[in-house]
Each structure stands twice: as structure tokens, then as C-alpha cells.
mmCIF file of N, CA and C in Angstrom:
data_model
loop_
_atom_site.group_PDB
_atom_site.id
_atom_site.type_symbol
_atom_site.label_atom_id
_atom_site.label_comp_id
_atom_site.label_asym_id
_atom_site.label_seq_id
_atom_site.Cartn_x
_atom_site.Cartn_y
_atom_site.Cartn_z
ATOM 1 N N UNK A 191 -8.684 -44.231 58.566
ATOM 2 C CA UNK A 191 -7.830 -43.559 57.624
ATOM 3 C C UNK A 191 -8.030 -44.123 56.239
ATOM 4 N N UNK A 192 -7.755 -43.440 54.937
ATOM 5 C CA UNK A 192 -7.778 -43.865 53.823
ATOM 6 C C UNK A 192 -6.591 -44.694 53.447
ATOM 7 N N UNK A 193 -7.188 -45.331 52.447
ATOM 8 C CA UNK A 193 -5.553 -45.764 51.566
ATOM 9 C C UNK A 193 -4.751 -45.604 50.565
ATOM 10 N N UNK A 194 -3.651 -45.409 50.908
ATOM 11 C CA UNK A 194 -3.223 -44.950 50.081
ATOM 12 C C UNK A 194 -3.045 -44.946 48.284
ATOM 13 N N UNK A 195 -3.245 -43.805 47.803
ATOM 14 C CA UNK A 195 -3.733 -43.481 46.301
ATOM 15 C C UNK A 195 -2.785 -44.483 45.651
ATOM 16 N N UNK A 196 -3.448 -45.341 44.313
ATOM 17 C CA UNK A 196 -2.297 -45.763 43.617
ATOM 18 C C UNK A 196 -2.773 -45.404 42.239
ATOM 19 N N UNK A 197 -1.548 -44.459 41.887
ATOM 20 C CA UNK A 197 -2.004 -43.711 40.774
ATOM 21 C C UNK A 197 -2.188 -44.669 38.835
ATOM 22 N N UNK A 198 -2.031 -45.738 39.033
ATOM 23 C CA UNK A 198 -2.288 -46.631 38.098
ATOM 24 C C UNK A 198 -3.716 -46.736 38.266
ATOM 25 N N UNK A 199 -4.742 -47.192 38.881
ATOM 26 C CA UNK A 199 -5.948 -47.021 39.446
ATOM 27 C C UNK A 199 -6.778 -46.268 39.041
ATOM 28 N N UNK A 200 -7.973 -46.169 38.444
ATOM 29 C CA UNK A 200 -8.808 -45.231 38.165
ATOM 30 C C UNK A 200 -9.460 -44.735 39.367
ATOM 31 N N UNK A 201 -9.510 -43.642 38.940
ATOM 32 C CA UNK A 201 -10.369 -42.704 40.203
ATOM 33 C C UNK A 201 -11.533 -42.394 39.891
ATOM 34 N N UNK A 202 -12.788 -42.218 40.786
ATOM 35 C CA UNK A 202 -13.871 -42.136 40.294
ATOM 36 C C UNK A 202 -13.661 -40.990 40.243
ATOM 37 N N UNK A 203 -13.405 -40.178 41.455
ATOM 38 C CA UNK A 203 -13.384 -38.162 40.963
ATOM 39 C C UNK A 203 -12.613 -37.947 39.819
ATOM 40 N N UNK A 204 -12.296 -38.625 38.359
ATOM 41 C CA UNK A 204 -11.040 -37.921 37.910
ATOM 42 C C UNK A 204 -12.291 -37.774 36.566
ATOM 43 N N UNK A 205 -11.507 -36.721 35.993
ATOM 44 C CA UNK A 205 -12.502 -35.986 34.875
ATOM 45 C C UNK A 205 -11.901 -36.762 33.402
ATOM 46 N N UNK A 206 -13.305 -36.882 32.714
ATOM 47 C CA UNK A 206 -13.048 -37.431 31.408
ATOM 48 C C UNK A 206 -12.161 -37.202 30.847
ATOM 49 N N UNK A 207 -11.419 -37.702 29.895
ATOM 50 C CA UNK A 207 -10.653 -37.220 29.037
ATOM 51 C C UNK A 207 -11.492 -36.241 27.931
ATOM 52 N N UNK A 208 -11.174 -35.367 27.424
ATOM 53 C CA UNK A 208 -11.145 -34.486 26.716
ATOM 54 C C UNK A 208 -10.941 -34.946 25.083
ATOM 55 N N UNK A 209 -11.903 -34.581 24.759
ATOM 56 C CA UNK A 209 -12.090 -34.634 22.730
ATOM 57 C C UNK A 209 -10.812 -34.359 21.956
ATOM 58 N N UNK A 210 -10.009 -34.220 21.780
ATOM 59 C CA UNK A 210 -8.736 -33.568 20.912
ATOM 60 C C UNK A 210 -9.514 -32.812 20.027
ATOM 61 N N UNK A 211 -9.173 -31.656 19.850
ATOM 62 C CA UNK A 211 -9.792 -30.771 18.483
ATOM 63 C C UNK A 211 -8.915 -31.057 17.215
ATOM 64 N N UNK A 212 -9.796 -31.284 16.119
ATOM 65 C CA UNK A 212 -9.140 -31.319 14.939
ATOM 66 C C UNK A 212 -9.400 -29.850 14.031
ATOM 67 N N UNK A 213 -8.670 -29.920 13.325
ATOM 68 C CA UNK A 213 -8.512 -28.583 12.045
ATOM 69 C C UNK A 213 -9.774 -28.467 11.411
ATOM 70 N N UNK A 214 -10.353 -27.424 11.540
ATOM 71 C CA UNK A 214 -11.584 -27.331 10.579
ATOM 72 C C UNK A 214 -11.197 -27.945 9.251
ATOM 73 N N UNK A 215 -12.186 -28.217 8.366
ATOM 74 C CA UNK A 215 -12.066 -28.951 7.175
ATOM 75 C C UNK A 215 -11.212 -28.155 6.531
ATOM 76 N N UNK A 216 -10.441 -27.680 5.227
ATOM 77 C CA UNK A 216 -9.707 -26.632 4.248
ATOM 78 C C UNK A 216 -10.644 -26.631 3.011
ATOM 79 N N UNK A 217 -10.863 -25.372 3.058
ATOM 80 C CA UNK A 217 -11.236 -24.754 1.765
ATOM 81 C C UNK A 217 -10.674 -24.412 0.253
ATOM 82 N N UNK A 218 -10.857 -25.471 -0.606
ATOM 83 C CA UNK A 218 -9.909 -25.174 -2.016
ATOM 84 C C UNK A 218 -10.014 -23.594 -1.820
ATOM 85 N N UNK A 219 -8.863 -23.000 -2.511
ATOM 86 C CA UNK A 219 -8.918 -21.593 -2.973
ATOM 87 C C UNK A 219 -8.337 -21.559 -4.357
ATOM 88 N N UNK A 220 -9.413 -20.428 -4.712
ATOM 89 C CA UNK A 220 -9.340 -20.301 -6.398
ATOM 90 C C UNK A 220 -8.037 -20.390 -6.836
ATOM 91 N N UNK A 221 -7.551 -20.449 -7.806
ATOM 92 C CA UNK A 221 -6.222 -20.629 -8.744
ATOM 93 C C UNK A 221 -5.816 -19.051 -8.940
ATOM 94 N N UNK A 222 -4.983 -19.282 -8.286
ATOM 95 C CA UNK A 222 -4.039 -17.289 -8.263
ATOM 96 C C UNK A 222 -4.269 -17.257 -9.981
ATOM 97 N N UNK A 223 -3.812 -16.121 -10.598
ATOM 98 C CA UNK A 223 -3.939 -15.825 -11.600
ATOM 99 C C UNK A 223 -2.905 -15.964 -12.361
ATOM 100 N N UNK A 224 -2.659 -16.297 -13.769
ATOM 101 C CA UNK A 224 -1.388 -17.041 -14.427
ATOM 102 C C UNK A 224 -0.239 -16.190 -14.140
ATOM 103 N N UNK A 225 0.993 -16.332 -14.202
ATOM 104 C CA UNK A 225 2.471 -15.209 -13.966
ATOM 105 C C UNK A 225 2.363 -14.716 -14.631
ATOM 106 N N UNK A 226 2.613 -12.994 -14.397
ATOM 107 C CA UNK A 226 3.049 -12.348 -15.518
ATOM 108 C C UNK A 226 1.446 -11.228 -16.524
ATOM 109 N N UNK A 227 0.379 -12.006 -15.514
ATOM 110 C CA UNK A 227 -0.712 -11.356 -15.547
ATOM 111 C C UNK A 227 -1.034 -10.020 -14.606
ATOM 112 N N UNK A 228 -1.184 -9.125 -15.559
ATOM 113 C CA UNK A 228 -1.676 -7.469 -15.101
ATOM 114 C C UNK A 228 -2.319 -6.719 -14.976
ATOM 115 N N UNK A 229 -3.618 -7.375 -16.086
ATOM 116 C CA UNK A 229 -5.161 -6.754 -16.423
ATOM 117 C C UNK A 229 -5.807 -7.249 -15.036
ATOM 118 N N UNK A 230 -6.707 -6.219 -14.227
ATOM 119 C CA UNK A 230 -6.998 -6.895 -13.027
ATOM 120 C C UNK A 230 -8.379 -6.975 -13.898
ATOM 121 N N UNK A 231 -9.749 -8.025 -12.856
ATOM 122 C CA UNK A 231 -11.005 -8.344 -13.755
ATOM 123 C C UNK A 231 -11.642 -7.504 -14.080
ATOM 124 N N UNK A 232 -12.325 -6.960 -14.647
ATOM 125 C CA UNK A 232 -13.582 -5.982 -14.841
ATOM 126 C C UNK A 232 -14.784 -6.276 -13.651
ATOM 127 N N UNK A 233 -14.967 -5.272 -13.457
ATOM 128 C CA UNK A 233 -15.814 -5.093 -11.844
ATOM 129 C C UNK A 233 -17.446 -6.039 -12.944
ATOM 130 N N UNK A 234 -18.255 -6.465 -11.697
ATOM 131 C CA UNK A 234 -19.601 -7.155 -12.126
ATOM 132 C C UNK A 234 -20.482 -5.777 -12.237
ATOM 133 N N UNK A 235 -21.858 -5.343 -12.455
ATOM 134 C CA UNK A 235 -22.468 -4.685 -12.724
ATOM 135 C C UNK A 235 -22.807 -4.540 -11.253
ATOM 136 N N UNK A 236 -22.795 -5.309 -10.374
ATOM 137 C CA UNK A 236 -23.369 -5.127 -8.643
ATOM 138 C C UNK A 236 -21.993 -4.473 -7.999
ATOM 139 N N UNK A 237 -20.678 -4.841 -8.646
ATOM 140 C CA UNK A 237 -19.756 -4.226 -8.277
ATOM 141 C C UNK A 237 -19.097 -3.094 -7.914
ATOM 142 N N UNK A 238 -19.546 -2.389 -9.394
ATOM 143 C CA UNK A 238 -19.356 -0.968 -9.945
ATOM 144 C C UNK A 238 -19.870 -0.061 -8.760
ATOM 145 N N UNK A 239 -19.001 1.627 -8.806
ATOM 146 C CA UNK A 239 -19.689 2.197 -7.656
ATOM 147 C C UNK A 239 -20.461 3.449 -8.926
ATOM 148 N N UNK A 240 -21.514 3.633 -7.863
ATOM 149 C CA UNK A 240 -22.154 4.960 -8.442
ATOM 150 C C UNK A 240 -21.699 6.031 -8.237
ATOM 151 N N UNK A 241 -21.533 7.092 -9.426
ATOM 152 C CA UNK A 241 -20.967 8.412 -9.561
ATOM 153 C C UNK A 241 -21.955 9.117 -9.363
ATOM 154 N N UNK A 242 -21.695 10.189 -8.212
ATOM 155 C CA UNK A 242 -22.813 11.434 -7.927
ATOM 156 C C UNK A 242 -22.405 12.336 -9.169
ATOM 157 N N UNK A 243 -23.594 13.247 -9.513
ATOM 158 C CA UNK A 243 -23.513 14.487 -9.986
ATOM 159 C C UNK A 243 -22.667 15.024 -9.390
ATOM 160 N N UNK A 244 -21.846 15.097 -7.961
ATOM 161 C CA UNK A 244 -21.360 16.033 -7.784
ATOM 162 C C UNK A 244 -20.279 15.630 -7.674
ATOM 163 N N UNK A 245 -19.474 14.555 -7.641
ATOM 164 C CA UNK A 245 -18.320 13.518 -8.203
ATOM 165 C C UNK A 245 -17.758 13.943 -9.623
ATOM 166 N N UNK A 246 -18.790 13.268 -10.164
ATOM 167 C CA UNK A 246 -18.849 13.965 -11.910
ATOM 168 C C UNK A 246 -18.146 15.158 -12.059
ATOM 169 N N UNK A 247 -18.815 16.488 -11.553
ATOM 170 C CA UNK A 247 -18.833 17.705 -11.391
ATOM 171 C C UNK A 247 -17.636 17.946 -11.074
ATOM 172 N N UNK A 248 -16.822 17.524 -9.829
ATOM 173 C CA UNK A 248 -15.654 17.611 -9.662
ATOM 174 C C UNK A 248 -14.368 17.314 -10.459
ATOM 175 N N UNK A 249 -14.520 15.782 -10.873
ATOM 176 C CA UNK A 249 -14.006 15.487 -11.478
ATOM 177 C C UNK A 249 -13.807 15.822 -13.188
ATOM 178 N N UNK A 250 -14.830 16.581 -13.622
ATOM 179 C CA UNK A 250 -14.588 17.086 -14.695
ATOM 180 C C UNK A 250 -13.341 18.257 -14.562
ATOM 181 N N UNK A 251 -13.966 19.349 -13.221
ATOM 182 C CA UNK A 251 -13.403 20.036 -12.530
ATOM 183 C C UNK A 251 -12.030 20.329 -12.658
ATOM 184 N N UNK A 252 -11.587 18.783 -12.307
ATOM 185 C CA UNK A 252 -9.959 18.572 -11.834
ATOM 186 C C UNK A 252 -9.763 18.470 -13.194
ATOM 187 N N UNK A 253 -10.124 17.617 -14.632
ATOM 188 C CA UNK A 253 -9.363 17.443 -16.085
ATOM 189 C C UNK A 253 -9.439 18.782 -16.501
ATOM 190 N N UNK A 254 -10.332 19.705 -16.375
ATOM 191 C CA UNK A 254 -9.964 21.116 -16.871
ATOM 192 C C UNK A 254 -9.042 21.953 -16.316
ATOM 193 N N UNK A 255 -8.892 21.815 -14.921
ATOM 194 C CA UNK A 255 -7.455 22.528 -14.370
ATOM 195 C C UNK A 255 -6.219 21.619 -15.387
ATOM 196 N N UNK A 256 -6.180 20.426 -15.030
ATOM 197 C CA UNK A 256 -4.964 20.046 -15.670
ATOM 198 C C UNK A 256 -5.025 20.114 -16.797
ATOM 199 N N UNK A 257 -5.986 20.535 -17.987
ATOM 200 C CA UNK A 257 -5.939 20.681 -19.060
ATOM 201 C C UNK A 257 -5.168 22.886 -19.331
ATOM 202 N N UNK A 258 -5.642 23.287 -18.490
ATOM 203 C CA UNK A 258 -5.502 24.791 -18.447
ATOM 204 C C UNK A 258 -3.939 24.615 -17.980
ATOM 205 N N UNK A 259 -3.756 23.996 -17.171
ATOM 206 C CA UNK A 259 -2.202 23.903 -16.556
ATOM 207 C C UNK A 259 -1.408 23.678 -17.336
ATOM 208 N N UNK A 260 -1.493 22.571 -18.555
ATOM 209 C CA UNK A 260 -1.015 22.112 -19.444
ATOM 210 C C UNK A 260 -0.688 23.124 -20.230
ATOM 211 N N UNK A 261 -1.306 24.238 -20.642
ATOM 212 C CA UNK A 261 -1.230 25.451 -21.492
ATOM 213 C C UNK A 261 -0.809 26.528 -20.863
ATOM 214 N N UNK A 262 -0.603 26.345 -19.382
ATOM 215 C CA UNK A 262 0.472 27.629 -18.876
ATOM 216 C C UNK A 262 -0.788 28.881 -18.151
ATOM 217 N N UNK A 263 -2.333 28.401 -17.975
ATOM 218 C CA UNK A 263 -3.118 28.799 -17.840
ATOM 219 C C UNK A 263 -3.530 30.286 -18.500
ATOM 220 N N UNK A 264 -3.164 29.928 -19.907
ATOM 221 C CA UNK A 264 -3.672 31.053 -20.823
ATOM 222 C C UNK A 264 -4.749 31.332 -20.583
ATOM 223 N N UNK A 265 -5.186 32.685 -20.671
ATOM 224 C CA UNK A 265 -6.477 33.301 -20.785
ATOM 225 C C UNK A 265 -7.487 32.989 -22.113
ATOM 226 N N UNK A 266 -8.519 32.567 -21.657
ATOM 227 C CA UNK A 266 -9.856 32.655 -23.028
ATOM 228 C C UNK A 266 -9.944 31.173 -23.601
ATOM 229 N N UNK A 267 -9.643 30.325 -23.054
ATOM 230 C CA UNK A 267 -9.797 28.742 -22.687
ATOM 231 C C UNK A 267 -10.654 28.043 -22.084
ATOM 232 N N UNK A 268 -11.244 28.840 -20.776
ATOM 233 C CA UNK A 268 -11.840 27.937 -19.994
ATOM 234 C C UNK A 268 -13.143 27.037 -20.388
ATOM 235 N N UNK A 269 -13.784 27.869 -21.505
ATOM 236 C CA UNK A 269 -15.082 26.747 -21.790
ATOM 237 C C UNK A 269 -14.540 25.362 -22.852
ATOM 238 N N UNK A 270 -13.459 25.880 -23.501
ATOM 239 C CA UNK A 270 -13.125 24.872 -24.254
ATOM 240 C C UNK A 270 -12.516 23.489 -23.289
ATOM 241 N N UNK A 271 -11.509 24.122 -22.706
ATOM 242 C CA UNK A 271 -11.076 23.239 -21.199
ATOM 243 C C UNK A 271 -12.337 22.221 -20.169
ATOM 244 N N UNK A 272 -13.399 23.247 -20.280
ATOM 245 C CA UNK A 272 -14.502 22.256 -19.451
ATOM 246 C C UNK A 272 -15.058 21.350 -20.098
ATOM 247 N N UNK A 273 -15.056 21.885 -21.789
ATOM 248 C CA UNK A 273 -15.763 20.678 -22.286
ATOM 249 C C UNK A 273 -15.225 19.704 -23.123
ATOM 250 N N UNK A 274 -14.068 20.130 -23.277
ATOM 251 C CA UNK A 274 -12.826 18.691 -23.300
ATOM 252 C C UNK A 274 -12.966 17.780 -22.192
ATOM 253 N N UNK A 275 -12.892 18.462 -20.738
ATOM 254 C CA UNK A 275 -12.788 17.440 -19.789
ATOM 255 C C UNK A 275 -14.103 16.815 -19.632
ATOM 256 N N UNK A 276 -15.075 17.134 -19.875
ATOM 257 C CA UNK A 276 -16.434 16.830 -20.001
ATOM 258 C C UNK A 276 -16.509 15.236 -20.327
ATOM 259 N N UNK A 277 -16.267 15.674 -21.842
ATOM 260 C CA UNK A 277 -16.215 14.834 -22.684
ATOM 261 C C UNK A 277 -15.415 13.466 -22.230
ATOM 262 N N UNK A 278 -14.216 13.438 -22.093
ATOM 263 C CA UNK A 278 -13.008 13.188 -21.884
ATOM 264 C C UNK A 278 -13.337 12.159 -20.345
ATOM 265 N N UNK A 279 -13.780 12.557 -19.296
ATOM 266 C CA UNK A 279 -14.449 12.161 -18.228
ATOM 267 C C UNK A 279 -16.255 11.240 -18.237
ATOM 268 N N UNK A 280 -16.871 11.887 -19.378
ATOM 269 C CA UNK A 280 -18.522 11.154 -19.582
ATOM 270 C C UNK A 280 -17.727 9.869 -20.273
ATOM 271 N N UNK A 281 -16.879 10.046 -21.360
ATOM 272 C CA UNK A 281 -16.221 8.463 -22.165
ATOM 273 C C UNK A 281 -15.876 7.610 -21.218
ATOM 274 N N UNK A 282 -14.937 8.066 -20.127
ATOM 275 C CA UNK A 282 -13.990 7.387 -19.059
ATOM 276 C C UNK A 282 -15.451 6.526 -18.268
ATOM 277 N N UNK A 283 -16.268 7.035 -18.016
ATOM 278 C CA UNK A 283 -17.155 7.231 -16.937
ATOM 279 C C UNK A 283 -17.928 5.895 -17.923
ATOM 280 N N UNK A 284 -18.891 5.856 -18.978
ATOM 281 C CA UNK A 284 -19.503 4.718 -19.869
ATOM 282 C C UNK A 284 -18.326 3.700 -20.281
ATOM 283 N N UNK A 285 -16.878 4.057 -20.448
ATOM 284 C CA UNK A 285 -16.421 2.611 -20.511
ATOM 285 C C UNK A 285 -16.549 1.647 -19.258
ATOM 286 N N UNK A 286 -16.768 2.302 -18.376
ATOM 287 C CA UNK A 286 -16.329 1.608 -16.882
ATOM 288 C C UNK A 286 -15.104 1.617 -16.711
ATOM 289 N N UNK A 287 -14.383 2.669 -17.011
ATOM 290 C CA UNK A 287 -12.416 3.342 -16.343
ATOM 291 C C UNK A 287 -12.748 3.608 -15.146
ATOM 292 N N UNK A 288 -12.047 3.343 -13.749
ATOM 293 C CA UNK A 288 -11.678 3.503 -12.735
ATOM 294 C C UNK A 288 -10.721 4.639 -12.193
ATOM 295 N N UNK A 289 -10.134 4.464 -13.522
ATOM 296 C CA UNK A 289 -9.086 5.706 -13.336
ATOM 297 C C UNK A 289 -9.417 7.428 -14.008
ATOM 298 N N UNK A 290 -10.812 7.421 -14.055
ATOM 299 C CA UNK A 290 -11.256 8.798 -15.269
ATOM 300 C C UNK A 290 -11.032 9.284 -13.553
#
């Protein structure tokens, strides 16, 4: 017969102790931006998205309805209307506005 276990005793079957995991290292993070700040950054040049011709197109689209809407959609407007919004949308579009 065996004898009996005395659990103070090391056992040869008993499994290593185990590594404790520590916290990955912490990463500084950038400095939030001062209080009270509203201007968000200006996009980088890799940032910026490209406007299709047919984006453009639309979006001129939409400033001439709301330009015609604005006037109650009088008759004998519409080329003046497209190329207000034209205009109005190519400026928006070379400043780098987000919101044209």
C-alpha cells in the first residue's frame, strides 16, 4: 500500500507553477486637444477623399435645386441656378470644404 499524501511535501506529479501575466507595457496618448477647441485639423493631402465627376455633378445638382427652391422655383432661372452652384461647389471643392 502507499503512504499516505502529506500535502506540505512536494509532489513529483504536481505541475509548475505558472508565469503570472503582467499588463502589456502603456502607450503615451497624444494630448486631447485644448478646452473649448472646435476647428477640427485639416485633412493631410493622403487624407483627402477624391471627388468623381459624377459626385461633382450631383452635387452641383443638389445647390441648384436649393438655389431654385430658395426663389419659389420661378421659371427662366435654371442656367443661372446651375452655374451659381457650379461655381459655388468648384470654390468649396479647391478650398478643401467638407461640407460643399
Amino acid at each position: 500500500m502507499s503512504e499516505p499524501r502529506n500535502p506540505n511535501s512536494p509532489s513529483t506529479s504536481a505541475k509548475p507553477a505558472r508565469a503570472r501575466r503582467t499588463a502589456p507595457p502603456t502607450i503615451a496618448q497624444p494630448d486631447a486637444p485644448p478646452a473649448g477647441s472646435t476647428r477640427e485639423a485639416a485633412p493631410t493631402s493622403a487624407a483627402r477623399t477624391r471627388i468623381t465627376a459624377t459626385d461633382r455633378q450631383g452635387m452641383i445638382a443638389t445647390a441648384a435645386y436649393y438655389r431654385a427652391e430658395k426663389r419659389r422655383f420661378a421659371p427662366g432661372f435654371d442656367l443661372e441656378d446651375w452655374l451659381a452652384a457650379e461655381s459655388e461647389i468648384d470654390g468649396s471643392l479647391a478650398r478643401g470644404d467638407r461640407s460643399a
